[in-house]
Short mmCIF file of C-alpha atoms and ligand atoms in Angstrom, two decimals:
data_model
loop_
_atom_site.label_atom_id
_atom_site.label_comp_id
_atom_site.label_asym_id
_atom_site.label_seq_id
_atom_site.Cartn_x
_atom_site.Cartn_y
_atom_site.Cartn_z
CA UNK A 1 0.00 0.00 0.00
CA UNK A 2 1.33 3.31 -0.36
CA UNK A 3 0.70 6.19 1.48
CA UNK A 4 -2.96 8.18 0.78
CA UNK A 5 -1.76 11.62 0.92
CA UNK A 6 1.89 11.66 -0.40
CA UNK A 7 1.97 7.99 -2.19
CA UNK A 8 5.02 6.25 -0.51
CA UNK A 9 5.13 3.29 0.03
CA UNK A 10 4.25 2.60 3.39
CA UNK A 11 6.81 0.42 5.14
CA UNK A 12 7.09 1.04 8.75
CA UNK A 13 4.58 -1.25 10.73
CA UNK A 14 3.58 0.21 14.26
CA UNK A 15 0.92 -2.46 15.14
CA UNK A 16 -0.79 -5.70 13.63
CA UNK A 17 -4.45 -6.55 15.39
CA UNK A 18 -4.73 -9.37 13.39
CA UNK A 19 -7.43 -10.29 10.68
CA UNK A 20 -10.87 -8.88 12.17
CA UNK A 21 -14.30 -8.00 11.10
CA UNK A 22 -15.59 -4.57 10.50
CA UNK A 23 -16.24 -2.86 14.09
CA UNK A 24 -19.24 -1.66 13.29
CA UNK A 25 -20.65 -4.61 11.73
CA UNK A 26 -23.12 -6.28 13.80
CA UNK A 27 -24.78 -9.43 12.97
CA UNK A 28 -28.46 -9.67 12.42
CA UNK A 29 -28.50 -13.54 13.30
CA UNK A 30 -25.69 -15.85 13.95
CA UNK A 31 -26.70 -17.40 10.63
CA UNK A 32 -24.79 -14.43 9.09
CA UNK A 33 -21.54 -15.14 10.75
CA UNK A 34 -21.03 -17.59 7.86
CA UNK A 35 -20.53 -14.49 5.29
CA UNK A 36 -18.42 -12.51 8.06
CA UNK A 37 -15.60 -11.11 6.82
CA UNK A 38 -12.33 -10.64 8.53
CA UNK A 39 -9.84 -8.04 6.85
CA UNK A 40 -6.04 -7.04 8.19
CA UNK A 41 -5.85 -4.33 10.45
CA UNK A 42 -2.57 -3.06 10.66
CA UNK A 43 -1.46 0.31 11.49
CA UNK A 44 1.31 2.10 9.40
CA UNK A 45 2.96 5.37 9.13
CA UNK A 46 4.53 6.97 6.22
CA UNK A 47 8.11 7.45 6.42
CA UNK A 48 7.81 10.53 3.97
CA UNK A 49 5.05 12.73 5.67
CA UNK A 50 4.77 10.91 9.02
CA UNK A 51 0.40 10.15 8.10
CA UNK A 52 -0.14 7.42 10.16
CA UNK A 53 -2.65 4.99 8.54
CA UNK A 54 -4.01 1.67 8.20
CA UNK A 55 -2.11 -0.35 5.54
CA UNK A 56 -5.21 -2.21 4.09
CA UNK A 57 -8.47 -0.29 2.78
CA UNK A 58 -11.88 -1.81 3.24
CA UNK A 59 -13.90 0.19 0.91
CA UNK A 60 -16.32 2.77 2.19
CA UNK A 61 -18.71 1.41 0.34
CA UNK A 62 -17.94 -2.20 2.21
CA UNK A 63 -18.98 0.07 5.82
CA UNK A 64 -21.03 3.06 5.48
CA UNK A 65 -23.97 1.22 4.06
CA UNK A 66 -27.62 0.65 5.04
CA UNK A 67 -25.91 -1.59 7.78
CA UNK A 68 -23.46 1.40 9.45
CA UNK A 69 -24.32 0.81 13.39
CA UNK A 70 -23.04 4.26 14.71
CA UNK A 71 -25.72 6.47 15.93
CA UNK A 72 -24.90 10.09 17.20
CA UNK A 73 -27.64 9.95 19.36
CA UNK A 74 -26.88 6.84 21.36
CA UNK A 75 -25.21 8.64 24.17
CA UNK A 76 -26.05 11.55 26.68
CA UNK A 77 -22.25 12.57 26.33
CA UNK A 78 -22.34 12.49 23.00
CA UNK A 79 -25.27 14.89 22.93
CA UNK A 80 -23.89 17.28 25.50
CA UNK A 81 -20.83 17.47 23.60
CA UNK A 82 -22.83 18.28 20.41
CA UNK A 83 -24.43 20.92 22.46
CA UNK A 84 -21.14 22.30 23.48
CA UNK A 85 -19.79 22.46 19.87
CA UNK A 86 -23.09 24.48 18.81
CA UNK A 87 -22.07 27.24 22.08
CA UNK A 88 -18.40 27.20 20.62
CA UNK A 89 -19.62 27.94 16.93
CA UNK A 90 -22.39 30.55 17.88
CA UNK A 91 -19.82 32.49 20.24
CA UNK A 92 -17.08 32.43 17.18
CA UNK A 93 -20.08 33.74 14.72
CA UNK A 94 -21.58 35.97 16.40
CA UNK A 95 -25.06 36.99 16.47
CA UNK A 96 -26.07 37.12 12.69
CA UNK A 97 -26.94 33.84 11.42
CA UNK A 98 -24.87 32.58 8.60
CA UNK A 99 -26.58 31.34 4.91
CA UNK A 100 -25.25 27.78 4.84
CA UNK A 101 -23.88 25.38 7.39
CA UNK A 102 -22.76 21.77 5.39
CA UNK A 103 -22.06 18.63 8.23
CA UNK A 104 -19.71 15.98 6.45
CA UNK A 105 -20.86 12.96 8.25
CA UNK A 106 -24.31 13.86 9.30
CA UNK A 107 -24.74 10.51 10.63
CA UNK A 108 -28.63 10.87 12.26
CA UNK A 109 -28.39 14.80 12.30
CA UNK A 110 -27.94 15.25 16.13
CA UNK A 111 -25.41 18.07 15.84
CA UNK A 112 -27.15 19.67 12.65
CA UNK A 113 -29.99 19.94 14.62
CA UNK A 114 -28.54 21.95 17.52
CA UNK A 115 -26.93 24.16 14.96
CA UNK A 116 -30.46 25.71 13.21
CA UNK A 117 -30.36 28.62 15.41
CA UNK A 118 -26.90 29.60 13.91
CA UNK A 119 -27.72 29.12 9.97
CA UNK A 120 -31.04 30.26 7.45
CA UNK A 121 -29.88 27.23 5.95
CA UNK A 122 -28.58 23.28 6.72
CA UNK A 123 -27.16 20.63 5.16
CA UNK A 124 -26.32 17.13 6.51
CA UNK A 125 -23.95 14.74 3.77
CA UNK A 126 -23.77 11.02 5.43
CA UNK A 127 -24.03 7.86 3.15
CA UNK A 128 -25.07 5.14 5.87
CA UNK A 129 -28.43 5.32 4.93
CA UNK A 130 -30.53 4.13 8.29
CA UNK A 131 -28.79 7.36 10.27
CA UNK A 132 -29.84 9.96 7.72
CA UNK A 133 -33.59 8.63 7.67
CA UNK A 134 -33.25 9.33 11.17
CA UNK A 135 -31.85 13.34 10.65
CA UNK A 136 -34.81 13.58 7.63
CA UNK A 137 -37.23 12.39 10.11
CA UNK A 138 -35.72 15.54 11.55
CA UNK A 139 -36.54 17.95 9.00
CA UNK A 140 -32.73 18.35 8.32
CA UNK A 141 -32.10 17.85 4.59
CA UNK A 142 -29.45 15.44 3.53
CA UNK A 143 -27.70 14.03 0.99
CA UNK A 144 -26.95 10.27 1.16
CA UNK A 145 -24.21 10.15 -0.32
CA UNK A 146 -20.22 10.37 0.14
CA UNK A 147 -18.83 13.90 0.08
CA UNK A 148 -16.24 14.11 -3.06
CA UNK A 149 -14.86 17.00 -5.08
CA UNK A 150 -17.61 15.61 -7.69
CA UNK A 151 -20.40 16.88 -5.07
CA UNK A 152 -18.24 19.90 -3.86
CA UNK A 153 -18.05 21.01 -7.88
CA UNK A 154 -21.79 20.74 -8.51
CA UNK A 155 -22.81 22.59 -4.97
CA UNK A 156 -20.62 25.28 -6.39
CA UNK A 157 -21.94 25.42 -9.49
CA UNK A 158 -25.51 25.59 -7.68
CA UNK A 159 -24.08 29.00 -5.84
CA UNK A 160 -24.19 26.30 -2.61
CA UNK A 161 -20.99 27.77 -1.11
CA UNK A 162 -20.89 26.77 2.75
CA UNK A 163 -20.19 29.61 5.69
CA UNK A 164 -19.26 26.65 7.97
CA UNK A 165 -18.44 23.03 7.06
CA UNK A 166 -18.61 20.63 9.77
CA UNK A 167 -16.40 17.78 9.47
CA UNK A 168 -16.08 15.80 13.18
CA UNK A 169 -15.35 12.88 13.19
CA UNK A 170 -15.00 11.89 9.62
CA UNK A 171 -11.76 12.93 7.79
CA UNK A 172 -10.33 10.07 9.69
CA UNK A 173 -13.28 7.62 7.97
CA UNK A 174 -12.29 8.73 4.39
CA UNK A 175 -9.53 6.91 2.69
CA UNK A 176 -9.31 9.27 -0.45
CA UNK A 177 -8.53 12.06 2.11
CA UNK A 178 -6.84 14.14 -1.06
CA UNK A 179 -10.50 14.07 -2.98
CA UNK A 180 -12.11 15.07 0.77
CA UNK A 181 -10.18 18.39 1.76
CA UNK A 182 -10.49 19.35 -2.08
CA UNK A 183 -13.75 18.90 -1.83
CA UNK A 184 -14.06 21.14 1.51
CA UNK A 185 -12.33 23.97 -0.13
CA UNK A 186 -14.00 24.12 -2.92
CA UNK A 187 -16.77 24.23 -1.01
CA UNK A 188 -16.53 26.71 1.61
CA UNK A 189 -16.78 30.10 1.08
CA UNK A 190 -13.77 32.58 0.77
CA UNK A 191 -14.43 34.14 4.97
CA UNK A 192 -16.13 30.42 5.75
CA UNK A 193 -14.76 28.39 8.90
CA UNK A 194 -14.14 24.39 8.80
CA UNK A 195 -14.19 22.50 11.78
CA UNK A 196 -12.73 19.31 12.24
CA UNK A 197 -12.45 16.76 15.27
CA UNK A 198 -10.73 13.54 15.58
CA UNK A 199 -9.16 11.36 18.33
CA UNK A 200 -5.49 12.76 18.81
CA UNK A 201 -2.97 10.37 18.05
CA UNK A 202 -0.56 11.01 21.01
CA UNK A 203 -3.15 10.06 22.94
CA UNK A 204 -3.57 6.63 21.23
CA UNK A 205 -0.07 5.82 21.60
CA UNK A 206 0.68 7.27 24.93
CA UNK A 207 -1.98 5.47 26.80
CA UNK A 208 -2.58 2.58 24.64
CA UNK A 209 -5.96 3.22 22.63
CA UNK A 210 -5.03 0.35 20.28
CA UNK A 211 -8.86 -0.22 20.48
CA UNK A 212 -9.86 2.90 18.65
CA UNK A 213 -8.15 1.31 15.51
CA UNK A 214 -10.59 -0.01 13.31
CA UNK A 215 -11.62 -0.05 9.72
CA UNK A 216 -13.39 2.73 9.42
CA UNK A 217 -10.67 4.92 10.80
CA UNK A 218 -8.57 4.83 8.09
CA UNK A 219 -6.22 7.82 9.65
CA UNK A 220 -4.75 8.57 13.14
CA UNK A 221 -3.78 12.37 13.37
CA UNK A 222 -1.21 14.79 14.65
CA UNK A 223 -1.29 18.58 13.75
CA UNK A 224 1.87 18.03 12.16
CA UNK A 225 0.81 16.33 9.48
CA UNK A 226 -3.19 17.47 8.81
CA UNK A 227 -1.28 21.47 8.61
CA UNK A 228 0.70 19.31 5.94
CA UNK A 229 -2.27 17.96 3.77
CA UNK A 230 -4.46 21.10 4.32
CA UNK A 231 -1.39 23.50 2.79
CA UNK A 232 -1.59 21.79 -0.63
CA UNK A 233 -5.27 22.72 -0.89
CA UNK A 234 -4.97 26.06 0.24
CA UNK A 235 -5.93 25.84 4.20
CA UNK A 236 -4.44 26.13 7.68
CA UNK A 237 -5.52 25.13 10.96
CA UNK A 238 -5.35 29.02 12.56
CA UNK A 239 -7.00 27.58 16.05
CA UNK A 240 -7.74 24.25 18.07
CA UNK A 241 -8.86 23.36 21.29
CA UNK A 242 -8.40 19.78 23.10
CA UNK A 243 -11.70 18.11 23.98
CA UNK A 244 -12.50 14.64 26.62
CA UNK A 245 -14.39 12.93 23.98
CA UNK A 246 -13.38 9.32 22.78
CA UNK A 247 -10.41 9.39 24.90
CA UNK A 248 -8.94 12.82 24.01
CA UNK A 249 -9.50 14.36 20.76
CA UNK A 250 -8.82 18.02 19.04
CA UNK A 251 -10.83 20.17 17.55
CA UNK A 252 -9.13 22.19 14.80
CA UNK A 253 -10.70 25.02 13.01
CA UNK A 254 -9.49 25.95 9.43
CA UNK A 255 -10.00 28.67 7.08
CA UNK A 256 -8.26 29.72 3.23
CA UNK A 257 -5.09 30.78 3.47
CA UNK A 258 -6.12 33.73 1.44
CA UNK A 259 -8.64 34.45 3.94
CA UNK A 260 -8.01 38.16 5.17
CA UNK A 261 -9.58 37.45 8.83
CA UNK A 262 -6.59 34.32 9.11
CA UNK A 263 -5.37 34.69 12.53
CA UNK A 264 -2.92 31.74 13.27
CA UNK A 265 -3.35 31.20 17.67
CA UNK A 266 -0.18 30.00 19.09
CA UNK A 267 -1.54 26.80 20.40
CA UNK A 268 -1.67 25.33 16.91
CA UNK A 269 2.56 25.86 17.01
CA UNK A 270 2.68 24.71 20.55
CA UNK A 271 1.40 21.43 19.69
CA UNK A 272 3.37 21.08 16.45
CA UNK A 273 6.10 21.85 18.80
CA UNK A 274 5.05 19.69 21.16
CA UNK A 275 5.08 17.00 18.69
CA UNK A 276 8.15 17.41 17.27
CA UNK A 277 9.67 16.98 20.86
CA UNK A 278 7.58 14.23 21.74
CA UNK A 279 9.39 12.78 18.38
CA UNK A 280 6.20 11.30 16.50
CA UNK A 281 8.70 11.74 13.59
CA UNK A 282 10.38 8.43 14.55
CA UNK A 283 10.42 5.46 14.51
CA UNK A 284 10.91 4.78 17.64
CA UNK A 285 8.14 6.62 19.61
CA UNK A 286 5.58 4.13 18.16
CA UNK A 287 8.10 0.96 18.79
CA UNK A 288 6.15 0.07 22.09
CA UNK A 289 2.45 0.03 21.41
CA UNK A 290 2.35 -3.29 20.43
CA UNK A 291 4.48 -4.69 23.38
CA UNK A 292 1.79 -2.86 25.88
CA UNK A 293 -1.41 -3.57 23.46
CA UNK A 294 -0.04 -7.46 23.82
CA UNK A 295 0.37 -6.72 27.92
CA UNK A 296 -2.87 -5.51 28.13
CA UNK A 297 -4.19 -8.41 26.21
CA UNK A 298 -2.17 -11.11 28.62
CA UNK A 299 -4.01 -9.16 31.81
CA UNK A 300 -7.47 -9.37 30.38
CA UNK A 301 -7.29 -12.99 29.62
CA UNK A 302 -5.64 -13.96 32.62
CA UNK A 303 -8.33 -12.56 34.87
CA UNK A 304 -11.12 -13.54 32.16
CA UNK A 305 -9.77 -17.41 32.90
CA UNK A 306 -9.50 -17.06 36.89
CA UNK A 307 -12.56 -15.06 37.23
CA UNK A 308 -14.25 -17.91 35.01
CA UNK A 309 -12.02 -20.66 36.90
CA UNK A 310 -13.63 -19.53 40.44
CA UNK A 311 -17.43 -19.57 38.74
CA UNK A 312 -17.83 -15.71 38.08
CA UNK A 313 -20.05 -14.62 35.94
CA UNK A 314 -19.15 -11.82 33.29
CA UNK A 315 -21.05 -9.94 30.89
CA UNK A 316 -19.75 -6.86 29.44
CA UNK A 317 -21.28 -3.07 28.73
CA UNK A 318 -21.41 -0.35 25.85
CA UNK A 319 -21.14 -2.31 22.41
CA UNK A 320 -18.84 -0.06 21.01
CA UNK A 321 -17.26 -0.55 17.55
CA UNK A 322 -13.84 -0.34 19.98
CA UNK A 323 -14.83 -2.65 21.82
CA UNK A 324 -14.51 -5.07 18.66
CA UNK A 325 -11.13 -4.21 17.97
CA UNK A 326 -10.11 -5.01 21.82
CA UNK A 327 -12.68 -8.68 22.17
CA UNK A 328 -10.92 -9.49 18.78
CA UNK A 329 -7.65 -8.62 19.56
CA UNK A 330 -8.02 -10.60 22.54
CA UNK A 331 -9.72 -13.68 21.03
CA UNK A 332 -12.61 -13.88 23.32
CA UNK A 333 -16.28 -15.09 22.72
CA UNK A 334 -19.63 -15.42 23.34
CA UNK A 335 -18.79 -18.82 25.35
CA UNK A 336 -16.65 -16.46 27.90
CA UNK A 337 -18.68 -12.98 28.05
CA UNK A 338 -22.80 -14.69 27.79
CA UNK A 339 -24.02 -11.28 26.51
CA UNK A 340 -23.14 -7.56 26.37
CA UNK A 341 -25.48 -4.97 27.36
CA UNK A 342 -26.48 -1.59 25.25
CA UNK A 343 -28.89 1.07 25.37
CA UNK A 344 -28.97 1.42 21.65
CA UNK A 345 -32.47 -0.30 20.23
CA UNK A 346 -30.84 -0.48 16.89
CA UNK A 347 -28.26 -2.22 18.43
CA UNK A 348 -30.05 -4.98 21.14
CA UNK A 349 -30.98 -8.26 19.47
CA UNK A 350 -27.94 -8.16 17.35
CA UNK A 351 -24.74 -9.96 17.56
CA UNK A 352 -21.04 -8.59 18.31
CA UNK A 353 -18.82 -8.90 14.92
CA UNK A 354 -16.19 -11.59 15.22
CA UNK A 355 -16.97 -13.05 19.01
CA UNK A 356 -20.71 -13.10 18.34
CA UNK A 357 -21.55 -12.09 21.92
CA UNK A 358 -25.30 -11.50 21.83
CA UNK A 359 -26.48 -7.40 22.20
CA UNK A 360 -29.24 -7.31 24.61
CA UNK A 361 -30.94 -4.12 26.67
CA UNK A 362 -29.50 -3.01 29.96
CA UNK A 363 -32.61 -4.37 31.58
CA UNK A 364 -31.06 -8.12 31.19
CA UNK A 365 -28.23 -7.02 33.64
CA UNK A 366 -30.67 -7.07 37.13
CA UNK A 367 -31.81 -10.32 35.59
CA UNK A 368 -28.49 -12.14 35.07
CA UNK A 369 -26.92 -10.49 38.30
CA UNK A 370 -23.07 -10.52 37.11
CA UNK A 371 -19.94 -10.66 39.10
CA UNK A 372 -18.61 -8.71 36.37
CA UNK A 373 -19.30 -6.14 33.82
CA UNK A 374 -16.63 -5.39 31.69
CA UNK A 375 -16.58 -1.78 30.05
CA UNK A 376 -15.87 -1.66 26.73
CA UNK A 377 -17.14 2.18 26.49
CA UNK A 378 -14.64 3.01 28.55
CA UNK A 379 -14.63 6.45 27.16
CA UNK A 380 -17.77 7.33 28.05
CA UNK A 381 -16.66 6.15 32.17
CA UNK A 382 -18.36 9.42 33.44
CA UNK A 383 -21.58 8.62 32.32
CA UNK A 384 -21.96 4.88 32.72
CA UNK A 385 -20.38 4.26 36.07
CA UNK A 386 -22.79 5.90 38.04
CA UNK A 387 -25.83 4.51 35.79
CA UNK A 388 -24.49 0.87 36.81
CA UNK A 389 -24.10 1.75 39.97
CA UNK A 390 -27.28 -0.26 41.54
CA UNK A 391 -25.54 -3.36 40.08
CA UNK A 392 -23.73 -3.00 43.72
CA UNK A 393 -26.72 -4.48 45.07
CA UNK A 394 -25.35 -7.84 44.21
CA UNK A 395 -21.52 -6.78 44.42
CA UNK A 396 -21.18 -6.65 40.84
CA UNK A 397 -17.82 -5.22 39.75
CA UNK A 398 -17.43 -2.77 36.97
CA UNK A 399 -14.10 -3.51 35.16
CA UNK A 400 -11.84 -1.49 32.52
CA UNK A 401 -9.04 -2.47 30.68
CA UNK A 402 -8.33 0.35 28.67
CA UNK A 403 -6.19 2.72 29.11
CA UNK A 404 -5.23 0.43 31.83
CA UNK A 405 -6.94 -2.40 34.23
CA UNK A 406 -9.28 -0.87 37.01
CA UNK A 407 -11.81 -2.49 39.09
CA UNK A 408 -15.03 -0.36 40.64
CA UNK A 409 -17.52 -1.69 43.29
CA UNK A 410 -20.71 -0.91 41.30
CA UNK A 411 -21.12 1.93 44.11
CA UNK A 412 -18.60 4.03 42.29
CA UNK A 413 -15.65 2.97 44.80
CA UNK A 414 -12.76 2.25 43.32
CA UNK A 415 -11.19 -0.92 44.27
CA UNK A 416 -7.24 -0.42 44.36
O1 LIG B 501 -15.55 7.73 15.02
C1 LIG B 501 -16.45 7.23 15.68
C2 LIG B 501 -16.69 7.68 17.06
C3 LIG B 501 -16.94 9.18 16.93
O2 LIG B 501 -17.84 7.11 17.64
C4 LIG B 501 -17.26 6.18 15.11
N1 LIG B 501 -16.29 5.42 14.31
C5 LIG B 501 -17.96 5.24 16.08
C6 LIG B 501 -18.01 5.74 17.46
O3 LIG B 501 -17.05 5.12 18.24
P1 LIG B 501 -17.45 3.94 19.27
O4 LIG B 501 -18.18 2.88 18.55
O5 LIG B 501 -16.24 3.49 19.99
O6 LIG B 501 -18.41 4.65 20.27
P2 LIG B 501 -19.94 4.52 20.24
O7 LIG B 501 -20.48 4.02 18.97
O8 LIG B 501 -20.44 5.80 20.74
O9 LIG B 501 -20.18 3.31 21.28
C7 LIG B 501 -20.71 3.52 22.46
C8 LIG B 501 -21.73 2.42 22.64
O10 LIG B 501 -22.01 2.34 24.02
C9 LIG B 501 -23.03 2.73 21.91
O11 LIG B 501 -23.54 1.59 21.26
C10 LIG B 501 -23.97 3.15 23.03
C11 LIG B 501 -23.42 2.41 24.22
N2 LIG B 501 -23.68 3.08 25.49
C12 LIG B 501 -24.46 2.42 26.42
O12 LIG B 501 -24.91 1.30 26.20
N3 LIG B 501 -24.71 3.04 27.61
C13 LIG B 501 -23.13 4.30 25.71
C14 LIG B 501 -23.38 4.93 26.91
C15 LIG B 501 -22.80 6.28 27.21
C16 LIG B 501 -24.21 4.28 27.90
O13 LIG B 501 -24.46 4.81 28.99
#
């Protein structure tokens, strides 16, 4: 494979998960486990420009589809943090509403919907079909359909130039990532604003998010290198902002170089600095990931096989596309972990990709009574641990693995 932006090949190899299924691609019936599919995922970065990427592409196509599992809406902390965005955006626009604001990955239109109040006009652009019934079902109009230059060129040509361009959470899910930030400067208007957010790579590396590598995430991010790929289409980052969600992401804000309002903030050349001393240049500050992705894998499945040696019982919580990446990675199935609860209705009645773990509702937990729930949303700790909390009634144990291995009493107490 060569590289997506700068087309080296790609030869340095940071970590190999294995052959696994698509994260977010949960089984309707365990008769479908017989067409599952199990691709490489193995994580690469470019020698030449330092993108780090998966080597092997499943096609978009093959995962944003009717079938596409992710919901926006699934989780309060999600929603908040939608909420939060739409404050950030109206204080940096100001009182006037803007003509056009364009979400790239609309998904089921939760944050479109708490921008209205900032725009005359909307726009969501998603191709997994289920969430963007769910945003039309909304009133937010969409277009289900990937977001290319092809799209960008014909918007234009429509006078459809964007004041804002929302793009969270999905530069990372397109492989063709040339084609994409064409597309978004073609689009946006000469004064317009893009926003992206993504889950910071340092953070992955540094505290072990192997989990958050999955097939859909075709990119892993420093500021380094996005300043890189956004200079050859006419952009800079001028402003960012760390944020909690998944595990510590950024949120970068972009405008045209030719812009007249471009401002660049120092923090964006703090944290190149900051990179550059780190060394994410190197080889050799990505050399130990897979020695502490395979430690965390040897604690898990020790205490998996003593906990199920002494009789415990263990289901597990939050049926999170990571998740997949870490029960794969790990080998274990649906004859270890019985079920896995979710509060996601889209979600419950379904299967787990690759260890076939049945999805069921959060109301089969009081039933079952675990010893054990094992987090696999352990990003979202804030919110869940005090909604299992009346598991303590039994003395279940709430358990996390990643970033590293911590035991609560359902209570909330942490057990040391
Ligand atoms: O890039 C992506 C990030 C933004 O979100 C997507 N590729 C997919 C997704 O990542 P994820 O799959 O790791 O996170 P989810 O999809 O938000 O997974 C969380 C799961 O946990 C959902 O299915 C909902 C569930 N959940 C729950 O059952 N109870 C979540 C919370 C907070 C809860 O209290």
């Amino acid at each position: 494979m060569n590289c997506r932006f700068c087309k080296t090949p790609l030869t340095h190899q940071i970590i190999n998960l294995g052959q696994t299924p698509l994260a977010n691609g949960y089984l309707h019936t365990l008769a479908d486990a017989k067409n599952e599919q199990r691709y490489p995922l193995q994580l690469y970065r470019c020698g030449e420009c330092q993108l780090v990427q998966l080597e092997y592409d499943v096609t978009p196509e093959q995962i944003f589809n009717q079938h596409y599992a992710f919901l926006s809406s699934s989780s309060a902390t999600w929603q908040s943090h939608c909420a939060a965005y739409a404050a950030e955006m109206q204080q940096r626009l100001g009182a006037k509403q803007v003509n056009l604001i364009v979400e790239v990955g609309a998904n089921d239109g939760t944050l479109l919907g708490k921008l209205r109040p900032l725009s005359t006009h909307l726009l969501g652009i998603d191709p997994a079909s289920a969430a963007t019934q769910l945003a039309t079902a909304k009133n937010i109009p969409v277009i289900t359909d990937f977001f290319t230059t092809g799209l960008a060129k014909s918007m234009r040509a429509e006078g459809k130039l964007a004041d804002v361009i929302v793009a969270n959470n999905v530069l990372a899910h397109v492989p063709k990532i040339n084609d994409f930030v064409e597309g978004l400067s073609m689009l946006l208007q000469p004064e317009g604003i893009i926003t992206v957010e993504f889950p910071y790579l340092p953070n992955i590396i540094e505290q072990t998010q192997f989990d958050t590598i999955y097939h859909e995430h075709y990119f892993y991010f420093s500021v380094s290198v996005l300043q890189r790929v956004f200079a050859r289409y006419g952009l800079a980052i001028y402003d960012l902002q760390p944020l909690e969600i998944h595990g510590g992401s950024l949120r970068i804000f972009v405008k045209h170089y030719s812009n007249a309002s471009l401002a660049l903030q120092p923090i964006v050349d703090a944290y190149i600095q900051k990179e550059q001393k780190a060394g994410l240049h190197t080889i050799a500050y990505y050399q130990a990931l897979q020695d502490r992705a395979q430690q965390i894998k040897h604690a898990f499945t020790t205490w998996l096989q003593e906990v199920l040696e002494q009789g415990k019982k263990v289901m597990a919580y939050g049926a999170a596309a990571k998740g997949n990446t870490f029960l794969n990675y790990c080998g274990v199935n649906a004859t270890q972990i019985h079920a896995i609860a979710d509060v996601t209705p889209e979600k419950q009645g379904k299967f787990l990709p690759g260890s076939h773990i049945p999805i069921v509702s959060p109301e089969a937990i009081a039933q079952a009574k675990p010893d054990y729930l094992l987090i696999l949303a352990w990003n979202y700790k804030k919110e869940i641990n005090p909604k299992l909390a009346y598991t303590g009634a039994w003395g279940c144990q709430l358990v996390y693995f990643i970033p590293q291995f911590e035991v609560y009493q359902a209570s909330g107490l942490y057990v040391p």
